[in-house]
């Protein structure tokens, strides 16, 4: 594993991937220098990448020659190996409870939001889209809004990002920025969120302004890719009928 002082780090990533984006946010927030290797997900993975991650997925992290995969594992490793403002250690005073609260928030977010959000992106314009988007808003209101009452503006009253944002910000920036593209989400999505989930709105608006979150983020390029993926998924669903 080598030293955690000046580690040599390579991140294998694709800027279109929200899971890979998590690892990048952790690295930037911890101010760790790293090299980026972009993996083209539009073509089969090369044997050399499959030797790094046999699952063929991004992200993968090379940390002093040791490979780690799975975004949540990568992010947790980085945060544990490099104590910072992001999260207390479990041996710190208040650490176990802070970690439990962050884990609960991340679990609520990841188990509820991305799946419904993907369904909303894929839904046909009109009633189907409205219904699917309504489900995203309902999940945010029910699952996340109560956990963000004390956000200040970040999780648990923090004034800098925490591990809760490291694990969720990549989805938040897509949620907010893709709403500018009517082929993906209806225009009223953001105003509905703002009205029905004011705590979430305030928190999300702060999250998407952070440098570690916006680093290498190209909303237009990613929205255009998402539109193509949605069209492809619809065609495949129609062909399977
Ligand atoms: N559970 C994985 C998910 C990673 C994942 O799904 N990555 C996608 C891109 S967003 C990928 O590499 N897909 C390649 C493929 O399916 O061929 C993680 O959290 O790291």
mmCIF file with all atom_site columns, C-alpha atoms in Angstrom, residues 102-188:
data_model
loop_
_atom_site.group_PDB
_atom_site.id
_atom_site.type_symbol
_atom_site.label_atom_id
_atom_site.label_alt_id
_atom_site.label_comp_id
_atom_site.label_asym_id
_atom_site.label_entity_id
_atom_site.label_seq_id
_atom_site.pdbx_PDB_ins_code
_atom_site.Cartn_x
_atom_site.Cartn_y
_atom_site.Cartn_z
_atom_site.occupancy
_atom_site.B_iso_or_equiv
_atom_site.pdbx_formal_charge
_atom_site.auth_seq_id
_atom_site.auth_comp_id
_atom_site.auth_asym_id
_atom_site.auth_atom_id
_atom_site.pdbx_PDB_model_num
ATOM 1  C CA . UNK A 1 102 ? -23.582 10.177 7.204   1.00 0.00 ? 102 UNK A CA 1
ATOM 2  C CA . UNK A 1 103 ? -23.964 6.501  6.274   1.00 0.00 ? 103 UNK A CA 1
ATOM 3  C CA . UNK A 1 104 ? -27.723 6.681  6.836   1.00 0.00 ? 104 UNK A CA 1
ATOM 4  C CA . UNK A 1 105 ? -28.012 9.761  4.622   1.00 0.00 ? 105 UNK A CA 1
ATOM 5  C CA . UNK A 1 106 ? -25.893 8.227  1.854   1.00 0.00 ? 106 UNK A CA 1
ATOM 6  C CA . UNK A 1 107 ? -27.857 4.984  2.048   1.00 0.00 ? 107 UNK A CA 1
ATOM 7  C CA . UNK A 1 108 ? -31.177 6.878  1.868   1.00 0.00 ? 108 UNK A CA 1
ATOM 8  C CA . UNK A 1 109 ? -29.937 8.918  -1.087  1.00 0.00 ? 109 UNK A CA 1
ATOM 9  C CA . UNK A 1 110 ? -28.394 6.092  -3.093  1.00 0.00 ? 110 UNK A CA 1
ATOM 10 C CA . UNK A 1 111 ? -31.151 3.552  -2.446  1.00 0.00 ? 111 UNK A CA 1
ATOM 11 C CA . UNK A 1 112 ? -33.945 5.966  -3.378  1.00 0.00 ? 112 UNK A CA 1
ATOM 12 C CA . UNK A 1 113 ? -32.848 8.713  -5.743  1.00 0.00 ? 113 UNK A CA 1
ATOM 13 C CA . UNK A 1 114 ? -30.683 7.431  -8.658  1.00 0.00 ? 114 UNK A CA 1
ATOM 14 C CA . UNK A 1 115 ? -33.070 4.609  -9.636  1.00 0.00 ? 115 UNK A CA 1
ATOM 15 C CA . UNK A 1 116 ? -36.156 6.843  -9.722  1.00 0.00 ? 116 UNK A CA 1
ATOM 16 C CA . UNK A 1 117 ? -34.164 9.589  -11.426 1.00 0.00 ? 117 UNK A CA 1
ATOM 17 C CA . UNK A 1 118 ? -33.036 7.229  -14.192 1.00 0.00 ? 118 UNK A CA 1
ATOM 18 C CA . UNK A 1 119 ? -36.648 6.125  -14.686 1.00 0.00 ? 119 UNK A CA 1
ATOM 19 C CA . UNK A 1 120 ? -37.663 9.805  -14.926 1.00 0.00 ? 120 UNK A CA 1
ATOM 20 C CA . UNK A 1 121 ? -34.997 10.498 -17.546 1.00 0.00 ? 121 UNK A CA 1
ATOM 21 C CA . UNK A 1 122 ? -36.198 7.529  -19.598 1.00 0.00 ? 122 UNK A CA 1
ATOM 22 C CA . UNK A 1 123 ? -39.953 8.213  -19.298 1.00 0.00 ? 123 UNK A CA 1
ATOM 23 C CA . UNK A 1 124 ? -41.735 9.463  -22.432 1.00 0.00 ? 124 UNK A CA 1
ATOM 24 C CA . UNK A 1 125 ? -42.651 13.169 -22.401 1.00 0.00 ? 125 UNK A CA 1
ATOM 25 C CA . UNK A 1 126 ? -46.137 13.871 -21.101 1.00 0.00 ? 126 UNK A CA 1
ATOM 26 C CA . UNK A 1 127 ? -48.021 12.092 -18.319 1.00 0.00 ? 127 UNK A CA 1
ATOM 27 C CA . UNK A 1 128 ? -45.459 9.305  -17.938 1.00 0.00 ? 128 UNK A CA 1
ATOM 28 C CA . UNK A 1 129 ? -42.674 11.830 -17.462 1.00 0.00 ? 129 UNK A CA 1
ATOM 29 C CA . UNK A 1 130 ? -44.720 13.896 -14.979 1.00 0.00 ? 130 UNK A CA 1
ATOM 30 C CA . UNK A 1 131 ? -45.506 10.780 -12.932 1.00 0.00 ? 131 UNK A CA 1
ATOM 31 C CA . UNK A 1 132 ? -41.904 9.584  -12.924 1.00 0.00 ? 132 UNK A CA 1
ATOM 32 C CA . UNK A 1 133 ? -40.571 13.024 -11.981 1.00 0.00 ? 133 UNK A CA 1
ATOM 33 C CA . UNK A 1 134 ? -43.208 13.241 -9.231  1.00 0.00 ? 134 UNK A CA 1
ATOM 34 C CA . UNK A 1 135 ? -41.772 10.046 -7.740  1.00 0.00 ? 135 UNK A CA 1
ATOM 35 C CA . UNK A 1 136 ? -38.274 11.600 -7.601  1.00 0.00 ? 136 UNK A CA 1
ATOM 36 C CA . UNK A 1 137 ? -39.652 14.679 -5.835  1.00 0.00 ? 137 UNK A CA 1
ATOM 37 C CA . UNK A 1 138 ? -41.669 12.509 -3.396  1.00 0.00 ? 138 UNK A CA 1
ATOM 38 C CA . UNK A 1 139 ? -38.568 10.459 -2.538  1.00 0.00 ? 139 UNK A CA 1
ATOM 39 C CA . UNK A 1 140 ? -36.532 13.605 -1.903  1.00 0.00 ? 140 UNK A CA 1
ATOM 40 C CA . UNK A 1 141 ? -39.301 15.051 0.295   1.00 0.00 ? 141 UNK A CA 1
ATOM 41 C CA . UNK A 1 142 ? -39.800 11.843 2.283   1.00 0.00 ? 142 UNK A CA 1
ATOM 42 C CA . UNK A 1 143 ? -36.257 10.490 2.573   1.00 0.00 ? 143 UNK A CA 1
ATOM 43 C CA . UNK A 1 144 ? -33.838 13.427 2.367   1.00 0.00 ? 144 UNK A CA 1
ATOM 44 C CA . UNK A 1 145 ? -35.653 16.606 3.374   1.00 0.00 ? 145 UNK A CA 1
ATOM 45 C CA . UNK A 1 146 ? -35.899 15.595 7.081   1.00 0.00 ? 146 UNK A CA 1
ATOM 46 C CA . UNK A 1 147 ? -32.165 14.774 7.173   1.00 0.00 ? 147 UNK A CA 1
ATOM 47 C CA . UNK A 1 148 ? -31.133 18.202 5.882   1.00 0.00 ? 148 UNK A CA 1
ATOM 48 C CA . UNK A 1 149 ? -32.940 20.456 8.375   1.00 0.00 ? 149 UNK A CA 1
ATOM 49 C CA . UNK A 1 150 ? -29.647 21.407 10.044  1.00 0.00 ? 150 UNK A CA 1
ATOM 50 C CA . UNK A 1 151 ? -27.520 21.620 6.881   1.00 0.00 ? 151 UNK A CA 1
ATOM 51 C CA . UNK A 1 152 ? -25.295 24.639 7.202   1.00 0.00 ? 152 UNK A CA 1
ATOM 52 C CA . UNK A 1 153 ? -25.124 24.604 4.221   1.00 0.00 ? 153 UNK A CA 1
ATOM 53 C CA . UNK A 1 154 ? -23.569 21.106 4.185   1.00 0.00 ? 154 UNK A CA 1
ATOM 54 C CA . UNK A 1 155 ? -24.545 17.918 5.959   1.00 0.00 ? 155 UNK A CA 1
ATOM 55 C CA . UNK A 1 156 ? -24.902 18.076 9.744   1.00 0.00 ? 156 UNK A CA 1
ATOM 56 C CA . UNK A 1 157 ? -24.301 21.838 9.919   1.00 0.00 ? 157 UNK A CA 1
ATOM 57 C CA . UNK A 1 158 ? -20.867 21.683 8.260   1.00 0.00 ? 158 UNK A CA 1
ATOM 58 C CA . UNK A 1 159 ? -19.519 24.715 6.405   1.00 0.00 ? 159 UNK A CA 1
ATOM 59 C CA . UNK A 1 160 ? -17.318 22.531 4.166   1.00 0.00 ? 160 UNK A CA 1
ATOM 60 C CA . UNK A 1 161 ? -18.212 19.403 2.252   1.00 0.00 ? 161 UNK A CA 1
ATOM 61 C CA . UNK A 1 162 ? -18.453 16.189 4.288   1.00 0.00 ? 162 UNK A CA 1
ATOM 62 C CA . UNK A 1 163 ? -18.278 12.548 3.297   1.00 0.00 ? 163 UNK A CA 1
ATOM 63 C CA . UNK A 1 164 ? -22.071 12.730 2.818   1.00 0.00 ? 164 UNK A CA 1
ATOM 64 C CA . UNK A 1 165 ? -21.551 15.112 -0.112  1.00 0.00 ? 165 UNK A CA 1
ATOM 65 C CA . UNK A 1 166 ? -18.540 13.170 -1.458  1.00 0.00 ? 166 UNK A CA 1
ATOM 66 C CA . UNK A 1 167 ? -20.884 10.208 -1.939  1.00 0.00 ? 167 UNK A CA 1
ATOM 67 C CA . UNK A 1 168 ? -23.884 12.089 -3.334  1.00 0.00 ? 168 UNK A CA 1
ATOM 68 C CA . UNK A 1 169 ? -22.766 15.329 -5.037  1.00 0.00 ? 169 UNK A CA 1
ATOM 69 C CA . UNK A 1 170 ? -22.181 13.682 -8.423  1.00 0.00 ? 170 UNK A CA 1
ATOM 70 C CA . UNK A 1 171 ? -25.868 12.752 -8.532  1.00 0.00 ? 171 UNK A CA 1
ATOM 71 C CA . UNK A 1 172 ? -26.972 16.151 -7.261  1.00 0.00 ? 172 UNK A CA 1
ATOM 72 C CA . UNK A 1 173 ? -25.130 18.036 -10.017 1.00 0.00 ? 173 UNK A CA 1
ATOM 73 C CA . UNK A 1 174 ? -26.704 15.782 -12.674 1.00 0.00 ? 174 UNK A CA 1
ATOM 74 C CA . UNK A 1 175 ? -30.149 16.181 -11.106 1.00 0.00 ? 175 UNK A CA 1
ATOM 75 C CA . UNK A 1 176 ? -29.927 19.958 -11.175 1.00 0.00 ? 176 UNK A CA 1
ATOM 76 C CA . UNK A 1 177 ? -28.048 20.531 -14.441 1.00 0.00 ? 177 UNK A CA 1
ATOM 77 C CA . UNK A 1 178 ? -29.944 17.989 -16.559 1.00 0.00 ? 178 UNK A CA 1
ATOM 78 C CA . UNK A 1 179 ? -33.177 19.811 -15.679 1.00 0.00 ? 179 UNK A CA 1
ATOM 79 C CA . UNK A 1 180 ? -32.009 22.492 -18.154 1.00 0.00 ? 180 UNK A CA 1
ATOM 80 C CA . UNK A 1 181 ? -32.605 19.961 -20.965 1.00 0.00 ? 181 UNK A CA 1
ATOM 81 C CA . UNK A 1 182 ? -36.258 19.333 -21.748 1.00 0.00 ? 182 UNK A CA 1
ATOM 82 C CA . UNK A 1 183 ? -35.407 16.057 -23.492 1.00 0.00 ? 183 UNK A CA 1
ATOM 83 C CA . UNK A 1 184 ? -34.345 14.810 -20.037 1.00 0.00 ? 184 UNK A CA 1
ATOM 84 C CA . UNK A 1 185 ? -36.500 16.511 -17.405 1.00 0.00 ? 185 UNK A CA 1
ATOM 85 C CA . UNK A 1 186 ? -39.419 18.955 -17.472 1.00 0.00 ? 186 UNK A CA 1
ATOM 86 C CA . UNK A 1 187 ? -38.647 22.598 -16.695 1.00 0.00 ? 187 UNK A CA 1
ATOM 87 C CA . UNK A 1 188 ? -40.876 22.677 -13.599 1.00 0.00 ? 188 UNK A CA 1
#
